[in-house]
CSV table of C-alpha atoms in Angstrom, one decimal:
chain,number,residue,atom,x,y,z
N,1,MET,CA,-162.5,-46.1,24.8
N,2,ILE,CA,-163.4,-46.1,21.0
N,3,ARG,CA,-163.3,-42.5,20.8
N,4,LEU,CA,-159.7,-42.1,22.5
N,5,ARG,CA,-158.3,-44.6,19.9
N,6,VAL,CA,-160.0,-43.2,17.1
N,7,ARG,CA,-158.4,-39.8,18.2
N,8,ALA,CA,-155.2,-41.1,18.8
N,9,MET,CA,-154.9,-43.0,15.2
N,10,ALA,CA,-156.0,-39.5,13.6
N,11,SER,CA,-153.1,-37.9,15.5
N,12,VAL,CA,-150.8,-40.6,14.4
N,13,ALA,CA,-152.1,-40.3,10.8
N,14,ALA,CA,-151.6,-36.3,10.7
N,15,LEU,CA,-148.0,-36.9,12.2
N,16,LEU,CA,-147.1,-39.4,9.6
N,17,ALA,CA,-148.7,-37.3,6.7
N,18,THR,CA,-146.7,-34.2,7.8
N,19,ALA,CA,-143.2,-36.4,7.7
N,20,ALA,CA,-144.2,-37.7,4.7
N,21,CYS,CA,-144.8,-34.6,2.7
N,22,GLY,CA,-142.0,-32.5,3.8
N,23,THR,CA,-141.8,-29.6,1.5
N,24,ALA,CA,-145.3,-28.6,0.1
N,25,GLU,CA,-145.2,-30.0,-3.3
N,26,SER,CA,-148.8,-30.3,-4.0
N,27,ALA,CA,-150.1,-28.4,-7.1
N,28,GLY,CA,-150.2,-24.7,-6.2
N,29,SER,CA,-147.4,-24.7,-3.5
N,30,SER,CA,-144.3,-26.2,-5.0
N,31,ALA,CA,-141.0,-25.2,-3.5
N,32,ILE,CA,-139.6,-24.8,-7.3
N,33,THR,CA,-140.3,-21.9,-9.3
N,34,ALA,CA,-138.8,-21.2,-12.8
N,35,ARG,CA,-138.6,-17.7,-13.9
N,36,ASP,CA,-136.7,-15.0,-16.3
N,37,ALA,CA,-136.6,-17.7,-19.1
N,38,LEU,CA,-135.3,-17.1,-22.5
N,39,VAL,CA,-134.9,-19.0,-25.7
N,40,THR,CA,-132.4,-17.8,-28.6
N,41,ALA,CA,-134.5,-18.3,-32.0
N,42,PRO,CA,-131.4,-20.0,-33.8
N,43,ALA,CA,-129.7,-18.1,-36.6
N,44,GLY,CA,-130.5,-20.4,-39.7
N,45,ASP,CA,-132.1,-23.6,-38.3
N,46,GLY,CA,-130.8,-25.6,-35.6
N,47,PRO,CA,-131.2,-26.1,-31.9
N,48,ALA,CA,-132.6,-23.4,-29.9
N,49,ALA,CA,-130.6,-22.8,-26.3
N,50,MET,CA,-132.9,-21.8,-23.2
N,51,TYR,CA,-131.8,-20.2,-20.2
N,52,LEU,CA,-133.7,-19.5,-16.8
N,53,THR,CA,-133.4,-19.2,-13.1
N,54,ILE,CA,-134.8,-22.0,-10.9
N,55,ALA,CA,-135.1,-21.5,-7.2
N,56,ASN,CA,-136.1,-24.0,-4.7
N,57,THR,CA,-137.1,-22.8,-1.2
N,58,GLY,CA,-137.7,-26.2,0.2
N,59,ARG,CA,-135.4,-28.1,2.7
N,60,HIS,CA,-134.8,-30.9,0.2
N,61,PRO,CA,-132.7,-30.4,-2.8
N,62,ASP,CA,-134.5,-31.3,-5.9
N,63,THR,CA,-133.4,-32.4,-9.6
N,64,LEU,CA,-134.2,-31.6,-12.8
N,65,VAL,CA,-134.5,-34.3,-15.1
N,66,ALA,CA,-136.5,-33.6,-18.3
N,67,VAL,CA,-137.7,-30.9,-20.6
N,68,ALA,CA,-140.3,-30.7,-23.1
N,69,THR,CA,-142.1,-28.2,-25.2
N,70,ASP,CA,-144.8,-28.2,-28.0
N,71,ALA,CA,-142.4,-25.4,-29.7
N,72,ALA,CA,-139.5,-28.0,-30.5
N,73,GLY,CA,-139.0,-31.7,-31.6
N,74,ARG,CA,-136.9,-32.8,-28.7
N,75,SER,CA,-135.5,-31.1,-25.6
N,76,GLU,CA,-132.5,-32.0,-23.6
N,77,LEU,CA,-130.2,-30.8,-20.4
N,78,HIS,CA,-126.8,-29.6,-21.7
N,79,ARG,CA,-123.8,-28.6,-19.8
N,80,GLN,CA,-120.4,-27.0,-21.2
N,81,VAL,CA,-117.4,-28.2,-20.0
N,82,HIS,CA,-114.3,-25.6,-20.2
N,83,GLU,CA,-110.8,-27.5,-20.2
N,84,GLY,CA,-108.4,-24.9,-20.6
N,85,GLN,CA,-109.2,-23.0,-23.7
N,86,LEU,CA,-111.3,-25.4,-25.0
N,87,VAL,CA,-115.0,-25.7,-24.8
N,88,ARG,CA,-117.1,-28.9,-25.1
N,89,MET,CA,-120.7,-29.2,-25.0
N,90,GLU,CA,-122.6,-32.5,-23.7
N,91,GLU,CA,-126.0,-33.8,-22.7
N,92,VAL,CA,-126.6,-34.5,-18.9
N,93,ALA,CA,-128.9,-36.4,-17.4
N,94,GLU,CA,-130.2,-34.1,-14.7
N,95,ILE,CA,-129.5,-30.7,-12.8
N,96,GLU,CA,-129.3,-30.5,-9.2
N,97,ILE,CA,-131.3,-27.4,-7.8
N,98,PRO,CA,-129.8,-26.9,-4.3
N,99,ALA,CA,-132.4,-26.8,-1.0
N,100,ARG,CA,-132.9,-23.2,-0.3
N,101,GLY,CA,-131.0,-22.1,-3.3
N,102,GLU,CA,-131.4,-21.5,-6.8
N,103,VAL,CA,-129.4,-22.2,-10.1
N,104,ARG,CA,-129.0,-19.8,-13.2
N,105,LEU,CA,-128.6,-21.6,-16.4
N,106,MET,CA,-126.8,-18.9,-18.7
N,107,PRO,CA,-124.7,-18.9,-22.0
N,108,GLY,CA,-121.3,-20.5,-21.6
N,109,GLY,CA,-122.7,-22.9,-18.6
N,110,ASP,CA,-125.7,-25.2,-18.2
N,111,HIS,CA,-128.8,-24.7,-20.2
N,112,LEU,CA,-131.6,-26.2,-22.1
N,113,MET,CA,-131.5,-27.3,-25.8
N,114,LEU,CA,-134.4,-27.3,-27.8
N,115,LEU,CA,-133.6,-29.6,-31.1
N,116,ASP,CA,-135.5,-29.2,-34.0
N,117,PRO,CA,-137.6,-25.9,-32.8
N,118,HIS,CA,-140.7,-24.8,-34.6
N,119,PRO,CA,-139.3,-23.1,-38.0
N,120,ASP,CA,-141.5,-20.0,-37.2
N,121,LEU,CA,-140.2,-19.2,-33.9
N,122,SER,CA,-139.3,-15.7,-33.5
N,123,PRO,CA,-138.1,-12.9,-31.1
N,124,GLY,CA,-141.1,-11.7,-29.3
N,125,ASP,CA,-143.0,-15.3,-29.1
N,126,THR,CA,-143.7,-16.7,-25.9
N,127,ILE,CA,-143.5,-20.2,-25.4
N,128,VAL,CA,-144.6,-22.9,-22.8
N,129,VAL,CA,-141.8,-25.1,-21.6
N,130,GLU,CA,-142.7,-28.2,-19.1
N,131,LEU,CA,-139.7,-29.0,-17.0
N,132,THR,CA,-139.8,-32.2,-14.8
N,133,TYR,CA,-138.1,-32.2,-11.5
N,134,ARG,CA,-137.5,-35.5,-9.3
N,135,ARG,CA,-139.5,-34.1,-6.2
N,136,ALA,CA,-141.7,-31.4,-7.7
N,137,GLY,CA,-143.1,-33.3,-10.7
N,138,THR,CA,-143.6,-31.5,-14.2
N,139,LEU,CA,-144.1,-27.5,-13.9
N,140,GLY,CA,-144.6,-25.2,-17.1
N,141,VAL,CA,-142.6,-22.1,-17.4
N,142,PRO,CA,-143.4,-19.3,-20.0
N,143,ALA,CA,-140.1,-18.6,-22.1
N,144,VAL,CA,-139.6,-15.3,-24.2
N,145,VAL,CA,-138.1,-15.9,-27.7
N,146,GLY,CA,-135.3,-13.5,-28.1
N,147,THR,CA,-131.9,-12.8,-29.9
N,148,HIS,CA,-128.6,-13.9,-29.3
N,149,ALA,CA,-127.9,-10.2,-28.3
N,150,ASP,CA,-130.6,-10.6,-25.4
N,151,ALA,CA,-128.7,-13.6,-24.3
N,152,ALA,CA,-125.5,-11.6,-24.0
N,153,ARG,CA,-127.3,-9.4,-22.3
N,154,MET,CA,-128.7,-11.5,-19.6
N,155,MET,CA,-125.3,-12.9,-19.6
N,156,GLU,CA,-123.9,-9.4,-18.7
N,157,GLU,CA,-126.4,-8.8,-16.3
N,158,ALA,CA,-125.8,-11.7,-14.3
N,159,ALA,CA,-122.1,-11.1,-13.9
N,160,GLY,CA,-123.1,-7.9,-12.7
N,161,GLY,CA,-120.5,-5.2,-13.8
N,162,ASP,CA,-117.1,-5.7,-15.4
N,163,PRO,CA,-115.9,-9.2,-14.1
N,164,ARG,CA,-112.2,-8.2,-14.9
N,165,GLY,CA,-112.6,-4.9,-13.2
N,166,GLY,CA,-110.4,-3.2,-16.3
N,167,ARG,CA,-106.5,-2.8,-16.0
I,1,MET,CA,-149.6,-33.3,-25.6
I,2,SER,CA,-145.7,-32.4,-25.6
I,3,ASN,CA,-143.1,-34.2,-26.9
I,4,THR,CA,-140.9,-35.8,-24.4
I,5,SER,CA,-137.0,-35.9,-24.1
I,6,SER,CA,-136.0,-38.8,-25.8
I,7,GLY,CA,-134.2,-42.2,-24.3
I,8,ARG,CA,-131.0,-41.6,-25.8
I,9,ARG,CA,-127.8,-42.6,-23.9
I,10,ARG,CA,-127.4,-40.3,-21.1
I,11,SER,CA,-124.4,-39.3,-18.7
I,12,PRO,CA,-124.8,-41.1,-15.7
I,13,HIS,CA,-123.0,-38.1,-14.0
I,14,ARG,CA,-125.1,-36.0,-11.4
I,15,LEU,CA,-124.3,-32.5,-11.8
I,16,ARG,CA,-123.8,-29.8,-9.3
I,17,PRO,CA,-125.3,-26.2,-10.3
I,18,LEU,CA,-122.5,-24.2,-12.0
I,19,GLY,CA,-123.7,-20.8,-10.8
I,20,LEU,CA,-121.8,-18.2,-12.3
I,21,LEU,CA,-119.6,-20.0,-14.4
I,22,VAL,CA,-118.5,-17.1,-17.0
I,23,ILE,CA,-116.9,-15.2,-14.0
I,24,ALA,CA,-114.7,-18.2,-12.9
I,25,MET,CA,-113.7,-19.0,-16.3
I,26,LEU,CA,-112.8,-15.4,-17.0
I,27,ALA,CA,-111.1,-15.3,-13.6
I,28,ALA,CA,-109.2,-18.3,-14.5
I,29,VAL,CA,-107.9,-17.3,-17.7
I,30,ALA,CA,-107.0,-13.9,-16.6
I,31,ALA,CA,-104.8,-15.3,-13.8
I,32,GLY,CA,-103.4,-17.8,-16.2
I,33,CYS,CA,-102.5,-15.3,-18.9
I,34,ASP,CA,-99.0,-13.2,-17.9
I,35,SER,CA,-99.6,-9.7,-18.9
I,36,GLY,CA,-96.5,-8.3,-18.0
I,37,ALA,CA,-95.9,-8.7,-21.8
I,38,ALA,CA,-94.1,-6.9,-24.6
I,39,ASN,CA,-94.6,-3.5,-24.3
I,40,ALA,CA,-95.6,-1.9,-21.1
I,41,ALA,CA,-97.1,1.2,-22.6
I,42,ASN,CA,-99.7,-0.9,-24.5
I,43,VAL,CA,-100.4,-3.6,-22.1
I,44,THR,CA,-102.6,-1.7,-19.6
I,45,GLY,CA,-105.9,-0.8,-20.2
I,46,TYR,CA,-107.0,-3.4,-22.8
I,47,ARG,CA,-110.3,-5.3,-21.5
I,48,GLY,CA,-109.2,-8.2,-23.7
I,49,ILE,CA,-106.4,-10.6,-22.3
I,50,VAL,CA,-102.8,-9.4,-23.7
I,51,LEU,CA,-100.8,-12.5,-24.4
I,52,ALA,CA,-97.5,-12.8,-23.3
I,53,GLU,CA,-96.2,-14.2,-26.6
I,54,PRO,CA,-97.9,-12.9,-29.8
I,55,ILE,CA,-99.2,-14.9,-32.3
I,56,ALA,CA,-97.6,-14.5,-35.8
I,57,ARG,CA,-100.4,-14.0,-38.5
I,58,PRO,CA,-101.0,-17.6,-39.8
I,59,ASP,CA,-100.1,-18.7,-43.5
I,60,PHE,CA,-103.1,-20.1,-45.0
I,61,THR,CA,-105.5,-20.4,-47.8
I,62,LEU,CA,-109.3,-21.8,-47.2
I,63,THR,CA,-112.4,-21.4,-49.8
I,64,ASP,CA,-115.0,-18.7,-48.6
I,65,THR,CA,-118.8,-19.1,-48.6
I,66,TYR,CA,-118.8,-18.0,-52.0
I,67,GLY,CA,-116.4,-20.9,-53.5
I,68,ARG,CA,-113.5,-18.5,-53.5
I,69,GLU,CA,-109.9,-19.0,-52.6
I,70,PHE,CA,-109.2,-17.1,-49.5
I,71,ASP,CA,-105.3,-16.3,-48.5
I,72,PHE,CA,-105.6,-15.3,-45.2
I,73,ARG,CA,-102.5,-13.1,-45.2
I,74,ARG,CA,-103.4,-11.5,-48.5
I,75,GLU,CA,-106.8,-10.7,-47.7
I,76,THR,CA,-106.4,-9.4,-44.3
I,77,GLU,CA,-103.3,-7.5,-44.9
I,78,GLY,CA,-103.0,-4.0,-42.9
I,79,ARG,CA,-106.3,-4.7,-41.3
I,80,LEU,CA,-107.5,-5.4,-37.7
I,81,THR,CA,-108.5,-9.1,-37.9
I,82,PHE,CA,-110.6,-10.9,-35.7
I,83,VAL,CA,-110.7,-14.7,-35.9
I,84,PHE,CA,-113.0,-17.1,-34.4
I,85,VAL,CA,-113.0,-21.0,-35.0
I,86,GLY,CA,-116.7,-22.1,-34.0
I,87,TYR,CA,-119.7,-23.9,-36.0
I,88,THR,CA,-123.1,-22.6,-36.7
I,89,TYR,CA,-124.9,-25.2,-34.5
I,90,CYS,CA,-123.3,-24.1,-31.4
I,91,PRO,CA,-126.0,-22.6,-29.1
I,92,ASP,CA,-124.5,-19.6,-27.5
I,93,ILE,CA,-120.7,-19.0,-27.5
I,94,CYS,CA,-120.2,-18.8,-30.9
I,95,PRO,CA,-123.4,-16.7,-32.2
I,96,ILE,CA,-122.8,-14.5,-29.1
I,97,HIS,CA,-119.3,-13.6,-30.2
I,98,MET,CA,-120.4,-12.8,-33.9
I,99,ALA,CA,-123.6,-10.8,-32.4
I,100,ASN,CA,-121.5,-8.9,-30.1
I,101,LEU,CA,-118.7,-8.1,-32.7
I,102,ALA,CA,-121.7,-7.2,-35.4
I,103,ALA,CA,-123.3,-4.8,-33.0
I,104,VAL,CA,-119.9,-3.0,-32.1
I,105,LEU,CA,-118.9,-2.8,-35.6
I,106,ARG,CA,-121.9,-1.3,-36.7
I,107,GLN,CA,-121.8,1.5,-34.3
I,108,MET,CA,-118.4,2.2,-35.7
I,109,PRO,CA,-118.3,2.5,-39.2
I,110,GLY,CA,-115.1,4.0,-39.6
I,111,ILE,CA,-113.6,1.3,-37.8
I,112,GLN,CA,-115.4,-1.6,-39.6
I,113,ALA,CA,-114.0,0.0,-42.7
I,114,ARG,CA,-110.6,-1.2,-41.6
I,115,THR,CA,-111.5,-4.6,-39.8
I,116,ARG,CA,-112.5,-8.0,-41.0
I,117,VAL,CA,-114.0,-10.7,-38.7
I,118,ILE,CA,-113.1,-14.3,-40.1
I,119,PHE,CA,-115.4,-17.0,-38.8
I,120,ILE,CA,-113.6,-20.5,-39.6
I,121,THR,CA,-115.9,-23.6,-39.2
I,122,ALA,CA,-114.7,-26.4,-37.0
I,123,ASP,CA,-117.7,-28.3,-38.7
I,124,PRO,CA,-117.3,-28.5,-42.5
I,125,GLU,CA,-119.6,-31.4,-42.8
I,126,ARG,CA,-122.7,-29.7,-41.6
I,127,ASP,CA,-121.6,-26.0,-42.1
I,128,THR,CA,-122.1,-25.9,-45.9
I,129,PRO,CA,-120.8,-22.9,-47.9
I,130,GLU,CA,-124.6,-22.0,-48.0
I,131,ARG,CA,-125.5,-22.7,-44.4
I,132,LEU,CA,-122.6,-20.9,-43.2
I,133,ARG,CA,-123.3,-18.0,-45.2
I,134,GLU,CA,-127.1,-17.6,-44.0
I,135,TRP,CA,-125.9,-18.2,-40.3
I,136,LEU,CA,-123.1,-15.3,-40.6
I,137,ASN,CA,-125.6,-13.1,-42.6
I,138,ALA,CA,-127.7,-12.9,-39.5
I,139,PHE,CA,-124.9,-11.0,-37.8
I,140,ASP,CA,-123.6,-9.2,-40.8
I,141,GLN,CA,-123.0,-9.7,-44.2
I,142,ARG,CA,-119.2,-8.7,-44.0
I,143,PHE,CA,-118.3,-11.3,-41.9
I,144,VAL,CA,-115.7,-13.8,-43.7
I,145,GLY,CA,-116.7,-17.7,-43.6
I,146,LEU,CA,-114.2,-20.2,-44.2
I,147,ARG,CA,-114.2,-23.8,-44.6
I,148,GLY,CA,-111.6,-26.3,-45.2
I,149,THR,CA,-110.6,-30.0,-44.5
I,150,PRO,CA,-110.3,-31.2,-40.8
I,151,GLU,CA,-106.7,-31.4,-41.4
I,152,GLU,CA,-106.6,-27.9,-42.6
I,153,ILE,CA,-108.4,-26.6,-39.7
I,154,HIS,CA,-106.3,-28.4,-37.1
I,155,ALA,CA,-103.2,-26.9,-39.0
I,156,ILE,CA,-104.9,-23.5,-38.6
I,157,GLU,CA,-105.4,-24.1,-34.8
I,158,ASP,CA,-102.0,-25.0,-34.1
I,159,ALA,CA,-100.8,-21.9,-35.8
I,160,LEU,CA,-103.1,-19.9,-33.7
I,161,ASN,CA,-102.1,-21.4,-30.5
I,162,ILE,CA,-105.7,-22.7,-29.7
I,163,PRO,CA,-106.8,-26.2,-29.0
I,164,ARG,CA,-107.9,-28.4,-31.9
I,165,SER,CA,-111.4,-28.8,-32.5
I,166,ILE,CA,-112.9,-32.0,-31.4
I,167,VAL,CA,-115.8,-33.5,-33.7
I,168,PRO,CA,-117.4,-36.4,-32.3
I,169,GLU,CA,-117.7,-39.4,-34.4
I,170,ASN,CA,-120.9,-40.9,-33.0
I,171,GLY,CA,-122.9,-39.8,-36.2
I,172,ASP,CA,-125.9,-38.5,-34.3
I,173,GLY,CA,-126.8,-35.7,-36.4
I,174,ASN,CA,-127.0,-33.4,-33.6
I,175,TYR,CA,-123.6,-33.4,-32.2
I,176,ALA,CA,-121.4,-30.7,-30.3
I,177,VAL,CA,-118.3,-29.6,-31.5
I,178,GLY,CA,-115.6,-28.6,-28.8
I,179,HIS,CA,-113.6,-25.6,-29.7
I,180,ALA,CA,-111.7,-22.9,-28.4
I,181,GLY,CA,-114.0,-20.1,-26.9
I,182,GLN,CA,-111.7,-17.1,-27.8
I,183,VAL,CA,-111.7,-14.5,-30.5
I,184,ILE,CA,-108.3,-13.7,-31.5
I,185,ALA,CA,-107.5,-10.1,-32.4
I,186,PHE,CA,-104.8,-9.7,-35.1
I,187,SER,CA,-103.3,-6.3,-35.0
I,188,PRO,CA,-103.0,-4.0,-38.5
I,189,ASP,CA,-99.2,-4.7,-38.4
I,190,GLY,CA,-99.4,-8.6,-38.2
I,191,PRO,CA,-99.4,-10.3,-35.0
I,192,ALA,CA,-102.2,-11.0,-32.7
I,193,ARG,CA,-101.6,-9.8,-29.1
I,194,VAL,CA,-105.1,-9.8,-27.8
I,195,VAL,CA,-107.8,-12.5,-27.0
I,196,TYR,CA,-111.2,-12.4,-26.0
I,197,PRO,CA,-112.7,-15.1,-24.4
I,198,PHE,CA,-116.3,-16.0,-24.0
I,199,GLY,CA,-118.0,-13.5,-21.7
I,200,THR,CA,-116.2,-10.7,-23.5
I,201,ARG,CA,-119.4,-8.0,-23.7
I,202,GLN,CA,-119.6,-5.5,-26.4
I,203,THR,CA,-118.9,-2.5,-24.2
I,204,ASP,CA,-115.1,-4.4,-23.7
I,205,PHE,CA,-114.9,-4.9,-27.7
I,206,ALA,CA,-115.8,-1.2,-28.1
I,207,ALA,CA,-113.2,0.1,-25.6
I,208,ASP,CA,-110.5,-2.1,-27.1
I,209,LEU,CA,-111.3,-1.5,-30.8
I,210,PRO,CA,-109.6,1.9,-31.3
I,211,ARG,CA,-106.5,1.2,-29.8
I,212,LEU,CA,-106.1,-2.3,-31.5
I,213,LEU,CA,-106.3,-0.3,-34.7
I,214,THR,CA,-103.8,2.2,-33.5
I,215,ASP,CA,-101.8,1.0,-30.8
I,216,ARG,CA,-98.0,0.5,-31.6
I,217,TRP,CA,-96.6,-2.5,-30.5
I,218,GLU,CA,-92.6,-3.3,-29.8
I,219,ASP,CA,-92.8,-7.1,-29.3
I,220,ARG,CA,-89.9,-9.0,-27.7
């Protein structure tokens, strides 16, 4: 009798644990992966922009809510708003990463802003940036420091060929 | 321990991923601009966006990074002149346009000799002459940097047929400036007929540059 009850309780507990965990979010098996991170060393002083791709293999959307790095004083999430010919940039509180999808932070669009970057930041350096997600927690991603020409190239490769198709 | 993001006032908006924004923006701009314009022989084949109405070369004088008066018409007469309004704390649009133009012109020294790149700052408060010069030098020492009062800048933006730039008044030293994203190409004979939005690649500039220099236009 006791043995049965224990076994039943163990089964129920296991069931509950599975339901609560959902997608694997424990260390070492996050649904979130960040890759191809590029930081542009600013010309003169000023903020450094960071671009990257964030993939979410999980069944639930996740949300990037914070960014931090030792290589800069303060870091923020930004988006660029295109209103006709005018381009405005503004800070946002979060960036959603869709379930079973990915987000590409690219020049001209969403990006991360590293304010007061370390003055020695130079093309060729690699820094570590900590990204905090609402579900996945804080994950570090290495980012290569490059030039604005590198950022331009990243943008062109993402667009994949001539978007205007020539005339 | 890393520094954390500050507790500044943040937008309450939830943001959807914007995906390939650049392509969407380019498509929208291209669709919105009527290219069945002045001169059929010249209109086809440009990578840039051919304007339905050319922009007359504006008449203004600003101060360059060396503190000298720069009479735009006199200084750029007879030259292919790229004009862009931006600011040096801009994360990507401004430096990428400048980096692309610099790279292309470096590959075409004969064309560079007949071309001028003019960067007008929409942020004269932070973009001091020294800072503007240092920033432009990272791309090309020959690029001209111009500064003026907000009123002068707005008048020039009106003449260039681009939206007036917006400098926020919240006093935070890290503010972003809203400004037009396209480079305007003034042909050597005077008016501007082609503009280049953000997303324009080096290969696009390189393809158009020889034509911008030599095409004859018959404007309506």
